[in-house]
Amino acid sequence: MTLLQRPVLVLLLLVTHHLLQCWIAFGSVDEEGQKQEEFNEELLLKPLPDRTVLAHFHFQSSAPPSTSNGRHHHLFPKAISQLVQKFRVKEMELSFTQGRWNYERWGGFDPIASSNAKPPGVELWAVFDVPQHQVDASWKNLTHALSGLFCASINFLESTSTYSAPEWSFPPSSGNLRYGTLPREAVCTENLTPWLKLLPCRDKAGLAVLLDRPSIYRGFYHSQRLHLTSTGSGSKGTDSGIILNQALTVVLQPIQPNGQRASMDHASEKHIQPSWSLSSIFGKQVRGRCVLAKSSKVYLQLDRGLVAELKRIHKENEKSVANGLTSENFWSYPSFELSANPDRIVVEENSLHSKSSSILYNFQVEKYSESEPLDLGLTWKIPVVWLCQSAPLHSSRYLMGSGNERGAIAISLKSTQLREGFMGAFADNERCELRVDVFQVVPWYVKVYFHSLQVFIDQQPKAVSDVIEKIHVSPSKDKVSPGMMEMVLKLPCRVKSAALTIEFDKGFLHIDEYPPDANQGFDIPSAIISFPNFHASMFFLEDGSVNKSPLLSKFQEKSPVMSYTEVLLVPLTTPDFSMPYNVITITCTVFALYFGSLLNVLRRRIAEEERFLKDKATKKTGQLPLLLSKLSAKLRGRPWEPPHSPPSSSFFISSKLVFKVILVAGLAVSWQYYFS
Amino acid sequence: MQKMGKQKNKTASFSFWNWVIASIIFRLILIYFPKNLNLASRPEVSTPLTSFRRLAEGYWLKQLSMSPYAGSMYHGSPLLLSLLGPLTVKRIEGQPNHLLYSLVSVIADVVSAILIRATGKNLRLAYLRSLESLDIVKQTKASGEFFKILSPGDAAALIYLWNPFTIVACVGLSTSPIENMAVILCLYGACSRLVPLAAFGWVIATHLSLYPAILIIPVIFLLGCGPDAPPRKLFLQKNDKEEVLNKSKLPLGFSWRPITHFAFWALLWSAYVLVLCGISLKQFGGLWEMFKSTYGFILTVEDLSPNIGVLWYFFAEVFDFFRNFFLIVFHVNILFMIMPLAIRLNHRPCFLAFVYIAIFSMLKSYPSVGDSALYLGLLGWFVNELADIQFSFFLFCGYVGVSLLSPVMHTLWIWRGTGNANFYFATAMVYACLQIILVVEGVSAMLNHDRKLRNLTTSKPQDAKS
């Protein structure tokens, strides 16, 4: 009986499992043609000039605007959709970053650098679809919800002194935008795990398998982002479509196998770029796609600079070796070798600003399986040196001055050597101007004097009104709101360097407001420098593709080139933390000294005044003591005698004393009675 | 004899003007030093209320059509902003940056000194008159111990002008010379019975820094019974003894007329000031905003940056749940002493004003050396009465020592990072103690002086008998 039952049961299980899988993957398609939840996973790999590799994971889940599913979703994370519905989030971005994006080496002009490079720590901004007066309340609730969701101290962004409301300098300009950063938040795997939980396959299948904790936290830069847009129009939050983009950008250093290192002893080989493969940088391989994903692709991108350099080498080689290689079959190019054959090679449509275009090698993960995993590798054969395209101006920020009383913040913009190329288009115009937006938030304990703003262009001081076209400041309020500065600079195109300086006083905090490690200093969040005239976008034409890949369509978005400056560390003066009791007691002693001695001087009388007063007192006694003495006399049954005779006065004093004692005792008794 | 005295007076006044001119020149020399010798950012000179940079920031915000009180930079009066604000940005080629503003402070100092001198003369006349009416002039001259009649007006004015604290506050571009001038204007007006002027000074001083509000008590006494005199009791006693009703010699009784005048003018001026403030702040939240960020800021001690007072460190260290309690205690400490002092010193309203000023410049939330300069200058009025004050040498040395040590400790703590906050706080404590000793000893010396006068009047008949 049992023997017979078991195979049936197993069969049943298998069948249902398959059915379930099919239903999950395609069920939503069956219902109605246009409404379906989708999940796409993509990975972009890109060699960087400084012997590192950039890996950019991009997961997109989208929920259509439909009420048919009620509150349930097939693929879309329920936590996020609830968040959107509850707080009416129109757009939101949360990023956890460790390390700093190196704009000089890793580029500052492509979409990855411009919109995925984030400041260290946590950065959160959100646009709400609520009336103006409810925005702050929604923001507070959102920070708490996210804090619970991602195991991070995002709830510190709740207090009004940590977030700000930029008006126009932050790209998604809107009245209901709130922006906050926590530069010191330590990012680690406890933040990554909840982030991965939002993926339908978690890190059990698909590309997310590569996210091996030790290897990704070993890198130079690590940034995980969560960006969601709800396109819902309805006043009810339920029928809004949500697109959730989860991106994780890491810059990793490939581990050189020991044998290879030995072979690279001689000096000429030092310039050769390290060869790498997925297994060497992540320690894992891609064993097939996540079954729930609609598409699962791996891209290898060769930078514009790299392609140009390769073409140059190629031309040199063509002279000696005549082989008709076209740009289409670059992958078989002799300068490097790919370990897997790309399914498609896409060349970037020539963009406005650059001469060369980058190349994308496309690998479909569907073709690989458990037995035949994708282990994409790149092996360099000849040394290549190239530069990434950087932003028009390289921005950096630093502190000036010494001591703990005051200082100055300086933002310096330096022209990059690559700029000449794409400024060529504008160069003929004499009145050519470069627009730079600066957005800077300073915490309240850095008290900025906005009137001390100075502008230097090519080391020459300039009048502020000549350079700054538009400025909006909201000065900091002590312990209430941070200071915010938004500026639009108009710089001449041929500017070599520009600098802004602004002075500040360092605030003094209450001892409770210092963090546990007060002497480490306080962080000033990154300033955002954006160049609205320049757009970081890449167009890749995908011929015959069924639908556009989300990553590539993200690349196409016309977003201004943005860069974040360094986080500044401001040391603040500390009081003596062990002193509160001493300070309280000593200060109160001084006050007591003042009060006591002054009062003593005022009421002190010297001998003859005393006598005079005594005379007076004997002349006229108050009404009440007179009555009392009469009363006591009556009680004692003696005839009353006037109190100024010496013997009776002493007796009277004693009777007064007795009366006082009785009064106090009565009070005490009544007190006791009342409270018991 | 009288001629000689007159001549002496003449030479004295001549040398007085010399000294005034010399002090102006000295100030101008300091102003022409580069960057004002960095005095403008010293914590002793510029508190959040008097700082020049904050004034400039407020003016800048206002030019950008934002409320000057947006943010917590500026906490002064909007009138000051419209009067002095333009001077913060105006520059003359080849001259120091803030020359016009510094000139305004110098003028304010000189005007204050002249008013102090005039008031001092007034006080001296009243003093002489009262001595005459008590018939003890000869005695005091004979004894000669405390009656060399220094001209107290000249002394006070020169002390005020040449006090390093005044010079530093003037050159350091703080607004305290102007606040001091308002206080002195009030006292001058009350002393010379110019009721509208007294009311104006009182209203402006209160508007600028709140604490001078308590000067209303000495002003009422001044208007009601005239300037300082020995206790009224003494005259009555004397009249009793001599049994001659010499009405002309008796000081005037308390008269309510000037006080009602004063109340009327004070109301008028304060309405005027409030209307002006309201107009200048019309689009920025109005008067409530102003009260919140001026008086509210003074009373709640929000800014904890170090100054020469003791409250900043106290409120930086005190536990949060005690904060309100101690705020009340410290402010009530100023108020508590008003009544006892007023009762004991009601016959000497100018001295009472001096004691009040000394007390509130010691206990105020953001004291600066400018406040100390004011009461040290006024101390000169009472050179004759306070001639036998105790610990005067010790006090002088203390002031010199603290004003040298305090910047050193500040540098050690803030700039070098080798000392800590307690070092600087210790000098602030010592400074507070010195001021306390000055006030207490001053009051006791004044009371002793009154006793002495009484002894002289009461002992005279006995002397005659014997």
Coordinates of C-alpha atoms in Angstrom, one line a residue, chain A residues 590 593, chain B residues 362 395 428-438:
Chain A
V590 CA 28.4 81.4 42.7
L593 CA 27.3 83.8 46.9
Chain B
M362 CA 26.8 89.9 35.2
L395 CA 39.3 94.0 42.2
A428 CA 34.4 83.1 33.5
M429 CA 33.7 82.0 37.1
V430 CA 36.4 84.2 38.4
Y431 CA 35.0 87.1 36.4
A432 CA 31.6 86.5 37.8
C433 CA 32.9 86.4 41.3
L434 CA 34.8 89.7 40.8
Q435 CA 31.7 91.3 39.6
I436 CA 29.8 90.0 42.6
I437 CA 32.4 91.4 44.9
L438 CA 32.3 94.7 43.1

